[in-house]
């Protein structure tokens, strides 16, 4: 899509079929649009009053101008002092209303906030059409932003939207079309384009390397697992971050098989891996000066005849042993290996993302991720990054006293805890593999899948985590990883 900054609403109006005007409380038109609003005549504001449009965040109203250009003006409410996600959503609402319009314009409401507008607009145009014989009709190909903005902010917004869409595509792809090695092939293509270095680990390599968790989960599938290792090493980087994403290409539960209803959406169980790889694509294209290692352990979880059986014991990459009492608690087994492997490279901090537990969804619902970890300042940073990114995260505790739920006489730990607090016992197991590295874990079981079309979200894979990771790394680029100023 072509994105352009223009100076006046009059210019935008002459070139766009649909024009979005942004208002705060009391119909305070942003970006100097008053003159243009006046030119629409009294009927416009009268219509807004009639429908109760006051400029509150999330409100919108489409008004037919009776002329050609623009034929429709969309009033978009953003409330007092809009944050970046209010803007992202407003642009998403406009994008949805105008999706069949070739040329769309919008007020750049807050100076320096072009990026979230571009992100929201582009993401609202997303759909996964690969298997539809009638794809969605043609979409907007030109977006005009009215006001004082920077070209580079528009480009950054487009880079991030691209990365989120790339992750959504991967998540929405049916499991049969995304075997671990197929994902690796798609990552290789992307890495080539984006200037990332890819190292791959095939089965012999994983055996040699002692990745018993990943191999144990993969044992029940005919499709080979792999570990994708992506590097971004810009010159002059002072901080080194490791990102790890759960990549279960289909979670049947294994021999502890899931009921049909719970299995229906389990192609999305690689959303953590998609977020990590998507974020790395954006980080590289934005040239953020931080060294990043991205790891995605990829495998099916299937109940084939060679599958790991309840009661089996696996030896992981760092030598710790895990008794598998429920093969459906598989994410932690592959993350154990990947986290231990990340630690070996000596990162300053690590973040993992995983659709890890139904319990986290029970606790926080389906739009909020849980965040846990061993480092308060890292968790603070992630909370801030999530807020900026419009991805909701909420801190959950890591109660040391629950660790004994993982005790077993058979091994160093078992892979399930008791009945309650399942998101926490899962995170406590992961903690066994992070050593002393500052680490945070995001349980994205809820928000990895969006359940409805709204603003810039569409039903299906959401790409959740990409934007938070990019914000986090951008923050590290500015502030470094230390806590002192
Ligand atoms: N991938 C699931 C978690 C999940 C559930 C993600 C619903 C998204 C939506 C995970 O592998 C799993 O099966 N977890 C089990 C753990 C249990 C066996 C301890 C769960 O949450 O039921
Ligand atoms: Mn599972
Ligand atoms: Zn799973």
Short mmCIF file of C-alpha atoms in Angstrom, two decimals, residues 28-479:
data_model
loop_
_atom_site.label_atom_id
_atom_site.label_comp_id
_atom_site.label_asym_id
_atom_site.label_seq_id
_atom_site.Cartn_x
_atom_site.Cartn_y
_atom_site.Cartn_z
CA UNK A 28 -12.91 18.77 19.24
CA UNK A 29 -11.64 18.08 15.72
CA UNK A 30 -7.98 17.17 15.68
CA UNK A 31 -5.24 18.14 13.27
CA UNK A 32 -6.78 21.47 12.23
CA UNK A 33 -9.82 19.92 10.57
CA UNK A 34 -12.30 22.60 11.80
CA UNK A 35 -12.29 24.51 8.55
CA UNK A 36 -12.97 21.40 6.54
CA UNK A 37 -15.71 20.29 8.96
CA UNK A 38 -17.36 23.71 8.58
CA UNK A 39 -17.32 23.24 4.81
CA UNK A 40 -19.39 20.08 5.22
CA UNK A 41 -22.29 22.21 6.46
CA UNK A 42 -24.34 22.00 9.64
CA UNK A 43 -25.89 18.68 8.62
CA UNK A 44 -22.73 16.80 9.54
CA UNK A 45 -22.48 17.83 13.18
CA UNK A 46 -26.27 17.61 13.52
CA UNK A 47 -26.14 14.00 12.37
CA UNK A 48 -23.39 13.27 14.89
CA UNK A 49 -25.48 14.74 17.69
CA UNK A 50 -28.47 12.69 16.63
CA UNK A 51 -26.56 9.40 16.86
CA UNK A 52 -24.87 10.35 20.13
CA UNK A 53 -21.35 10.69 18.74
CA UNK A 54 -19.39 12.70 21.31
CA UNK A 55 -15.81 11.92 20.36
CA UNK A 56 -15.37 9.21 22.99
CA UNK A 57 -12.68 6.62 22.29
CA UNK A 58 -14.01 3.84 20.07
CA UNK A 59 -17.01 5.76 18.69
CA UNK A 60 -17.41 6.08 14.94
CA UNK A 61 -20.01 7.32 12.49
CA UNK A 62 -20.11 7.31 8.69
CA UNK A 63 -21.61 10.32 6.96
CA UNK A 64 -22.54 10.40 3.29
CA UNK A 65 -21.33 13.74 1.91
CA UNK A 66 -23.47 13.57 -1.22
CA UNK A 67 -20.43 14.45 -3.31
CA UNK A 68 -17.82 12.37 -5.09
CA UNK A 69 -14.63 13.02 -3.21
CA UNK A 70 -14.87 12.09 -0.49
CA UNK A 71 -18.21 10.34 -0.78
CA UNK A 72 -18.01 9.36 2.90
CA UNK A 73 -16.61 11.10 5.94
CA UNK A 74 -16.05 8.87 8.95
CA UNK A 75 -15.99 10.55 12.35
CA UNK A 76 -13.61 8.68 14.67
CA UNK A 77 -13.71 9.31 18.43
CA UNK A 78 -10.46 9.01 20.38
CA UNK A 79 -11.36 10.63 23.72
CA UNK A 80 -9.08 12.86 25.77
CA UNK A 81 -5.32 12.42 25.26
CA UNK A 82 -5.43 9.24 23.18
CA UNK A 83 -2.76 6.61 23.74
CA UNK A 84 -1.20 4.74 20.86
CA UNK A 85 -3.68 1.87 20.93
CA UNK A 86 -6.67 4.20 20.81
CA UNK A 87 -5.18 5.59 17.61
CA UNK A 88 -4.38 2.13 16.27
CA UNK A 89 -7.98 1.10 16.88
CA UNK A 90 -9.42 4.26 15.32
CA UNK A 91 -7.38 3.62 12.18
CA UNK A 92 -8.53 -0.01 12.28
CA UNK A 93 -12.18 1.01 12.47
CA UNK A 94 -11.69 3.31 9.49
CA UNK A 95 -9.84 0.57 7.62
CA UNK A 96 -12.71 -1.86 8.14
CA UNK A 97 -15.34 0.63 7.03
CA UNK A 98 -13.34 1.62 3.97
CA UNK A 99 -11.88 -1.73 2.99
CA UNK A 100 -13.34 -1.59 -0.51
CA UNK A 101 -12.17 1.96 -1.14
CA UNK A 102 -9.06 2.46 -3.28
CA UNK A 103 -7.98 5.71 -1.64
CA UNK A 104 -8.55 6.55 2.03
CA UNK A 105 -7.41 9.53 4.10
CA UNK A 106 -7.25 10.16 7.82
CA UNK A 107 -6.24 12.89 10.24
CA UNK A 108 -2.90 12.32 11.92
CA UNK A 109 -4.36 13.15 15.30
CA UNK A 110 -1.32 13.22 17.54
CA UNK A 111 2.04 14.52 16.38
CA UNK A 112 4.67 11.82 16.15
CA UNK A 113 2.07 9.05 16.24
CA UNK A 114 1.91 8.08 12.59
CA UNK A 115 3.22 4.56 13.27
CA UNK A 116 0.21 3.23 15.21
CA UNK A 117 -2.18 4.72 12.64
CA UNK A 118 -0.39 2.98 9.82
CA UNK A 119 -0.25 -0.27 11.81
CA UNK A 120 -3.94 -0.15 12.68
CA UNK A 121 -4.98 0.66 9.15
CA UNK A 122 -2.83 -1.98 7.47
CA UNK A 123 -3.76 -4.69 9.98
CA UNK A 124 -7.47 -3.97 9.49
CA UNK A 125 -7.01 -4.95 5.84
CA UNK A 126 -5.63 -8.38 6.74
CA UNK A 127 -7.36 -11.57 5.69
CA UNK A 128 -6.16 -15.11 5.12
CA UNK A 129 -7.46 -16.02 1.68
CA UNK A 130 -5.28 -18.90 0.61
CA UNK A 131 -8.04 -21.51 0.55
CA UNK A 132 -10.99 -19.37 -0.53
CA UNK A 133 -12.18 -19.69 -4.09
CA UNK A 134 -13.62 -16.19 -3.73
CA UNK A 135 -10.97 -14.11 -2.02
CA UNK A 136 -11.95 -10.85 -0.34
CA UNK A 137 -12.41 -8.10 -2.94
CA UNK A 138 -9.57 -5.72 -3.74
CA UNK A 139 -8.47 -3.51 -0.91
CA UNK A 140 -7.30 0.01 -0.29
CA UNK A 141 -4.11 0.79 -2.14
CA UNK A 142 -3.48 4.34 -0.98
CA UNK A 143 -3.55 5.87 2.50
CA UNK A 144 -3.15 9.61 2.98
CA UNK A 145 -2.33 10.93 6.44
CA UNK A 146 -3.15 14.56 7.06
CA UNK A 147 -0.83 16.54 9.31
CA UNK A 148 2.66 16.85 10.71
CA UNK A 149 4.21 13.40 10.52
CA UNK A 150 7.48 11.74 9.67
CA UNK A 151 7.95 9.52 6.67
CA UNK A 152 10.13 7.24 8.82
CA UNK A 153 7.30 6.71 11.33
CA UNK A 154 4.99 5.64 8.52
CA UNK A 155 7.61 3.20 7.29
CA UNK A 156 8.16 1.81 10.78
CA UNK A 157 4.40 1.27 11.14
CA UNK A 158 4.32 -0.58 7.84
CA UNK A 159 7.28 -2.78 8.82
CA UNK A 160 5.55 -3.76 12.06
CA UNK A 161 2.21 -4.42 10.34
CA UNK A 162 4.01 -6.60 7.79
CA UNK A 163 5.63 -8.62 10.55
CA UNK A 164 2.34 -9.10 12.40
CA UNK A 165 0.64 -10.16 9.15
CA UNK A 166 3.47 -12.58 8.43
CA UNK A 167 2.97 -14.14 11.87
CA UNK A 168 -0.82 -14.26 11.39
CA UNK A 169 -0.39 -16.06 8.07
CA UNK A 170 1.80 -18.68 9.68
CA UNK A 171 -0.65 -19.19 12.56
CA UNK A 172 -3.67 -19.36 10.24
CA UNK A 173 -2.01 -21.90 7.94
CA UNK A 174 -3.58 -25.33 8.49
CA UNK A 175 -1.37 -27.79 10.35
CA UNK A 176 -1.04 -30.08 7.33
CA UNK A 177 0.61 -27.23 5.41
CA UNK A 178 3.08 -26.24 8.10
CA UNK A 179 5.17 -29.23 9.07
CA UNK A 180 8.16 -28.12 11.15
CA UNK A 181 10.49 -28.32 8.15
CA UNK A 182 8.03 -26.35 6.02
CA UNK A 183 8.02 -23.58 8.63
CA UNK A 184 11.80 -23.71 8.63
CA UNK A 185 11.74 -23.24 4.85
CA UNK A 186 9.48 -20.20 5.16
CA UNK A 187 11.68 -18.76 7.90
CA UNK A 188 14.74 -19.28 5.68
CA UNK A 189 13.11 -17.27 2.89
CA UNK A 190 12.20 -14.50 5.29
CA UNK A 191 15.67 -14.50 6.88
CA UNK A 192 17.27 -14.10 3.47
CA UNK A 193 15.03 -11.12 2.70
CA UNK A 194 15.47 -9.44 6.07
CA UNK A 195 19.18 -9.93 6.66
CA UNK A 196 18.97 -12.49 9.46
CA UNK A 197 21.31 -15.44 9.85
CA UNK A 198 19.60 -18.82 10.15
CA UNK A 199 21.08 -21.91 11.72
CA UNK A 200 19.05 -25.07 11.61
CA UNK A 201 19.12 -28.18 13.75
CA UNK A 202 17.80 -31.38 12.23
CA UNK A 203 17.05 -34.62 14.08
CA UNK A 204 20.61 -36.06 14.16
CA UNK A 205 21.80 -32.69 15.43
CA UNK A 206 19.11 -32.62 18.14
CA UNK A 207 20.02 -36.16 19.19
CA UNK A 208 23.67 -35.25 19.35
CA UNK A 209 22.84 -32.10 21.30
CA UNK A 210 20.71 -33.83 23.93
CA UNK A 211 17.43 -32.07 23.12
CA UNK A 212 15.42 -34.79 24.85
CA UNK A 213 12.37 -32.64 25.52
CA UNK A 214 11.86 -31.66 21.89
CA UNK A 215 12.60 -35.20 20.64
CA UNK A 216 10.31 -36.70 23.28
CA UNK A 217 7.37 -34.60 22.12
CA UNK A 218 8.18 -35.27 18.45
CA UNK A 219 8.34 -39.05 18.91
CA UNK A 220 4.65 -39.61 18.17
CA UNK A 221 4.69 -37.87 14.79
CA UNK A 222 5.95 -38.95 11.35
CA UNK A 223 6.94 -35.37 10.62
CA UNK A 224 10.47 -34.46 11.76
CA UNK A 225 10.97 -31.77 14.39
CA UNK A 226 13.60 -29.06 14.12
CA UNK A 227 15.01 -26.14 16.04
CA UNK A 228 15.14 -22.84 14.19
CA UNK A 229 17.92 -20.55 15.39
CA UNK A 230 17.86 -17.01 14.03
CA UNK A 231 20.52 -14.38 14.65
CA UNK A 232 20.44 -10.64 14.30
CA UNK A 233 23.84 -9.17 15.14
CA UNK A 234 24.06 -5.48 14.28
CA UNK A 235 27.34 -3.66 14.80
CA UNK A 236 27.62 -1.65 17.98
CA UNK A 237 24.93 -3.57 19.88
CA UNK A 238 25.38 -3.30 23.65
CA UNK A 239 22.53 -5.51 24.73
CA UNK A 240 21.93 -9.16 23.85
CA UNK A 241 18.39 -10.56 24.05
CA UNK A 242 17.24 -14.13 23.52
CA UNK A 243 13.65 -14.73 22.38
CA UNK A 244 12.12 -18.20 22.54
CA UNK A 245 8.76 -19.23 21.08
CA UNK A 246 6.72 -22.41 21.50
CA UNK A 247 6.27 -24.00 18.09
CA UNK A 248 3.85 -26.90 18.37
CA UNK A 249 2.64 -27.28 14.79
CA UNK A 250 -0.35 -29.27 16.01
CA UNK A 251 -1.24 -30.16 19.58
CA UNK A 252 -3.42 -33.27 19.60
CA UNK A 253 -2.42 -33.79 23.22
CA UNK A 254 -0.39 -36.88 22.28
CA UNK A 255 -1.42 -40.08 24.04
CA UNK A 256 -3.11 -37.92 26.71
CA UNK A 257 -5.31 -36.97 23.81
CA UNK A 258 -7.53 -33.89 23.78
CA UNK A 259 -11.30 -34.03 23.28
CA UNK A 260 -12.41 -32.94 19.78
CA UNK A 261 -13.54 -29.49 20.77
CA UNK A 262 -10.31 -28.60 22.53
CA UNK A 263 -8.30 -29.89 19.55
CA UNK A 264 -10.12 -27.86 16.92
CA UNK A 265 -7.94 -24.75 17.23
CA UNK A 266 -4.64 -26.45 18.01
CA UNK A 267 -2.98 -25.52 14.72
CA UNK A 268 -2.41 -22.21 16.52
CA UNK A 269 -0.13 -23.80 19.12
CA UNK A 270 2.91 -22.43 17.30
CA UNK A 271 1.88 -18.81 17.90
CA UNK A 272 4.82 -18.16 20.24
CA UNK A 273 7.26 -19.25 17.53
CA UNK A 274 5.43 -17.11 14.96
CA UNK A 275 5.67 -14.08 17.25
CA UNK A 276 9.39 -14.54 17.82
CA UNK A 277 10.19 -14.96 14.14
CA UNK A 278 7.84 -12.13 13.15
CA UNK A 279 9.39 -9.79 15.71
CA UNK A 280 12.90 -10.61 14.49
CA UNK A 281 11.89 -9.72 10.96
CA UNK A 282 10.71 -6.28 12.14
CA UNK A 283 13.71 -5.75 14.46
CA UNK A 284 16.09 -6.39 11.58
CA UNK A 285 14.20 -4.23 9.09
CA UNK A 286 14.08 -1.40 11.65
CA UNK A 287 17.81 -1.88 12.24
CA UNK A 288 17.42 -1.70 16.00
CA UNK A 289 20.91 -1.75 17.57
CA UNK A 290 20.39 -4.77 19.83
CA UNK A 291 21.77 -8.27 19.36
CA UNK A 292 18.95 -10.79 19.19
CA UNK A 293 18.86 -14.59 19.18
CA UNK A 294 15.50 -16.09 18.23
CA UNK A 295 14.78 -19.74 18.94
CA UNK A 296 11.78 -21.69 17.74
CA UNK A 297 11.57 -25.38 18.66
CA UNK A 298 9.10 -26.83 16.14
CA UNK A 299 7.26 -30.13 16.36
CA UNK A 300 3.88 -31.84 16.18
CA UNK A 301 2.44 -33.37 19.34
CA UNK A 302 0.86 -36.60 18.08
CA UNK A 303 -0.11 -39.99 19.52
CA UNK A 304 1.74 -42.19 17.01
CA UNK A 305 2.93 -45.65 17.97
CA UNK A 306 6.36 -44.40 19.00
CA UNK A 307 4.89 -41.56 21.06
CA UNK A 308 6.19 -40.70 24.50
CA UNK A 309 4.02 -42.50 27.04
CA UNK A 310 2.78 -41.24 30.37
CA UNK A 311 5.41 -42.31 32.88
CA UNK A 312 8.33 -41.92 30.47
CA UNK A 313 11.29 -39.86 31.62
CA UNK A 314 13.06 -37.40 29.29
CA UNK A 315 16.55 -35.94 29.73
CA UNK A 316 16.69 -32.33 28.59
CA UNK A 317 19.46 -30.18 27.14
CA UNK A 318 20.79 -29.05 30.54
CA UNK A 319 20.77 -32.60 31.94
CA UNK A 320 17.67 -32.20 34.12
CA UNK A 321 15.15 -35.02 33.85
CA UNK A 322 11.38 -34.73 33.51
CA UNK A 323 8.80 -37.43 34.15
CA UNK A 324 6.02 -36.98 31.60
CA UNK A 325 2.76 -37.76 33.35
CA UNK A 326 0.58 -35.95 30.84
CA UNK A 327 1.74 -35.78 27.23
CA UNK A 328 -0.55 -32.78 26.68
CA UNK A 329 1.74 -30.65 28.86
CA UNK A 330 4.22 -30.66 25.95
CA UNK A 331 5.01 -26.97 25.47
CA UNK A 332 7.13 -26.81 28.61
CA UNK A 333 9.13 -29.84 27.42
CA UNK A 334 10.26 -28.22 24.19
CA UNK A 335 10.78 -24.84 25.88
CA UNK A 336 12.94 -26.47 28.54
CA UNK A 337 15.46 -27.48 25.87
CA UNK A 338 15.28 -24.20 24.00
CA UNK A 339 15.65 -22.04 27.13
CA UNK A 340 18.61 -24.10 28.33
CA UNK A 341 20.19 -23.74 24.88
CA UNK A 342 19.57 -19.96 24.89
CA UNK A 343 21.29 -19.65 28.29
CA UNK A 344 24.42 -21.25 26.83
CA UNK A 345 24.84 -18.22 24.55
CA UNK A 346 25.00 -15.82 27.50
CA UNK A 347 22.16 -13.36 26.81
CA UNK A 348 21.58 -10.32 29.05
CA UNK A 349 17.93 -11.26 29.21
CA UNK A 350 15.44 -13.76 27.80
CA UNK A 351 11.76 -13.68 26.95
CA UNK A 352 9.69 -16.69 25.98
CA UNK A 353 6.20 -16.70 24.48
CA UNK A 354 3.94 -19.72 24.50
CA UNK A 355 0.34 -20.80 24.16
CA UNK A 356 1.15 -22.76 27.27
CA UNK A 357 -1.90 -23.33 29.45
CA UNK A 358 -5.67 -23.31 29.33
CA UNK A 359 -5.39 -22.22 32.97
CA UNK A 360 -4.00 -18.83 31.90
CA UNK A 361 -7.07 -18.36 29.71
CA UNK A 362 -9.28 -19.24 32.64
CA UNK A 363 -7.48 -16.66 34.79
CA UNK A 364 -7.27 -13.73 32.36
CA UNK A 365 -9.75 -14.39 29.58
CA UNK A 366 -8.98 -14.54 25.91
CA UNK A 367 -7.49 -11.09 25.23
CA UNK A 368 -4.91 -10.78 28.02
CA UNK A 369 -1.59 -12.60 28.28
CA UNK A 370 -0.05 -13.62 31.60
CA UNK A 371 3.51 -12.52 32.30
CA UNK A 372 5.73 -14.21 34.88
CA UNK A 373 9.44 -14.18 35.50
CA UNK A 374 12.42 -13.86 37.80
CA UNK A 375 13.20 -10.18 37.27
CA UNK A 376 10.93 -7.31 38.33
CA UNK A 377 12.50 -4.68 36.11
CA UNK A 378 12.20 -6.87 33.01
CA UNK A 379 8.55 -7.52 33.81
CA UNK A 380 8.00 -3.76 34.23
CA UNK A 381 9.53 -3.19 30.82
CA UNK A 382 7.31 -5.82 29.26
CA UNK A 383 4.22 -4.30 30.84
CA UNK A 384 5.19 -0.92 29.37
CA UNK A 385 6.02 -2.41 25.98
CA UNK A 386 2.68 -4.24 25.92
CA UNK A 387 0.80 -1.07 26.75
CA UNK A 388 2.55 0.82 23.96
CA UNK A 389 1.92 -2.05 21.56
CA UNK A 390 -1.77 -2.42 22.41
CA UNK A 391 -1.18 -5.99 23.60
CA UNK A 392 -2.55 -6.50 27.07
CA UNK A 393 -0.36 -8.35 29.56
CA UNK A 394 -0.99 -8.89 33.25
CA UNK A 395 1.50 -10.06 35.80
CA UNK A 396 0.96 -13.35 37.60
CA UNK A 397 3.13 -14.61 40.48
CA UNK A 398 5.76 -17.34 40.43
CA UNK A 399 5.17 -18.79 43.90
CA UNK A 400 8.23 -20.71 45.06
CA UNK A 401 6.03 -22.73 47.43
CA UNK A 402 4.22 -24.29 44.46
CA UNK A 403 7.44 -25.79 43.12
CA UNK A 404 6.92 -28.90 45.20
CA UNK A 405 3.87 -29.72 43.08
CA UNK A 406 6.42 -30.74 40.45
CA UNK A 407 8.28 -33.11 42.78
CA UNK A 408 8.40 -36.78 41.86
CA UNK A 409 10.54 -39.64 43.13
CA UNK A 410 11.17 -40.71 39.52
CA UNK A 411 13.04 -37.68 38.19
CA UNK A 412 14.11 -34.09 38.84
CA UNK A 413 10.56 -32.96 38.19
CA UNK A 414 7.30 -34.07 36.62
CA UNK A 415 5.63 -32.12 33.86
CA UNK A 416 2.34 -31.36 35.61
CA UNK A 417 1.41 -29.83 38.94
CA UNK A 418 -1.81 -30.09 40.90
CA UNK A 419 -5.27 -29.06 39.88
CA UNK A 420 -5.02 -25.30 40.54
CA UNK A 421 -2.74 -22.55 39.31
CA UNK A 422 -1.69 -24.40 36.18
CA UNK A 423 -0.23 -21.30 34.50
CA UNK A 424 2.06 -20.81 37.49
CA UNK A 425 3.30 -24.39 37.83
CA UNK A 426 4.03 -24.42 34.09
CA UNK A 427 6.14 -21.27 34.51
CA UNK A 428 7.87 -22.76 37.56
CA UNK A 429 8.94 -25.68 35.41
CA UNK A 430 10.37 -23.30 32.79
CA UNK A 431 12.28 -21.47 35.53
CA UNK A 432 14.31 -24.64 36.06
CA UNK A 433 15.92 -24.00 32.67
CA UNK A 434 16.81 -20.29 32.72
CA UNK A 435 19.73 -20.34 35.16
CA UNK A 436 20.50 -16.86 36.49
CA UNK A 437 19.48 -15.01 33.36
CA UNK A 438 16.79 -12.33 33.81
CA UNK A 439 13.81 -13.98 32.19
CA UNK A 440 10.15 -13.35 31.49
CA UNK A 441 7.55 -15.78 30.24
CA UNK A 442 4.39 -14.72 28.41
CA UNK A 443 1.53 -17.20 28.39
CA UNK A 444 -0.40 -16.17 25.28
CA UNK A 445 -2.91 -19.07 25.21
CA UNK A 446 -5.80 -16.56 25.16
CA UNK A 447 -4.84 -13.65 22.89
CA UNK A 448 -2.90 -15.67 20.29
CA UNK A 449 -6.29 -16.28 18.68
CA UNK A 450 -8.79 -13.47 18.27
CA UNK A 451 -12.39 -14.67 18.39
CA UNK A 452 -14.02 -11.90 16.35
CA UNK A 453 -13.41 -9.23 13.73
CA UNK A 454 -12.96 -5.86 15.40
CA UNK A 455 -10.88 -2.73 14.64
CA UNK A 456 -7.43 -3.99 13.58
CA UNK A 457 -7.97 -7.55 14.77
CA UNK A 458 -9.49 -10.29 12.69
CA UNK A 459 -10.85 -13.65 13.69
CA UNK A 460 -8.06 -16.23 13.85
CA UNK A 461 -4.34 -15.88 14.50
CA UNK A 462 -3.61 -12.42 15.94
CA UNK A 463 0.19 -12.30 15.77
CA UNK A 464 0.09 -11.41 19.46
CA UNK A 465 3.52 -10.69 20.89
CA UNK A 466 5.19 -9.35 17.74
CA UNK A 467 4.51 -5.73 18.65
CA UNK A 468 5.38 -6.13 22.34
CA UNK A 469 8.72 -7.72 21.45
CA UNK A 470 9.53 -5.00 18.95
CA UNK A 471 8.67 -2.31 21.54
CA UNK A 472 10.75 -4.10 24.16
CA UNK A 473 13.79 -4.32 21.90
CA UNK A 474 13.34 -0.68 20.83
CA UNK A 475 13.27 0.28 24.51
CA UNK A 476 16.43 -1.75 25.16
CA UNK A 477 18.10 -0.03 22.22
CA UNK A 478 17.38 3.33 23.88
CA UNK A 479 17.89 2.50 27.54
#
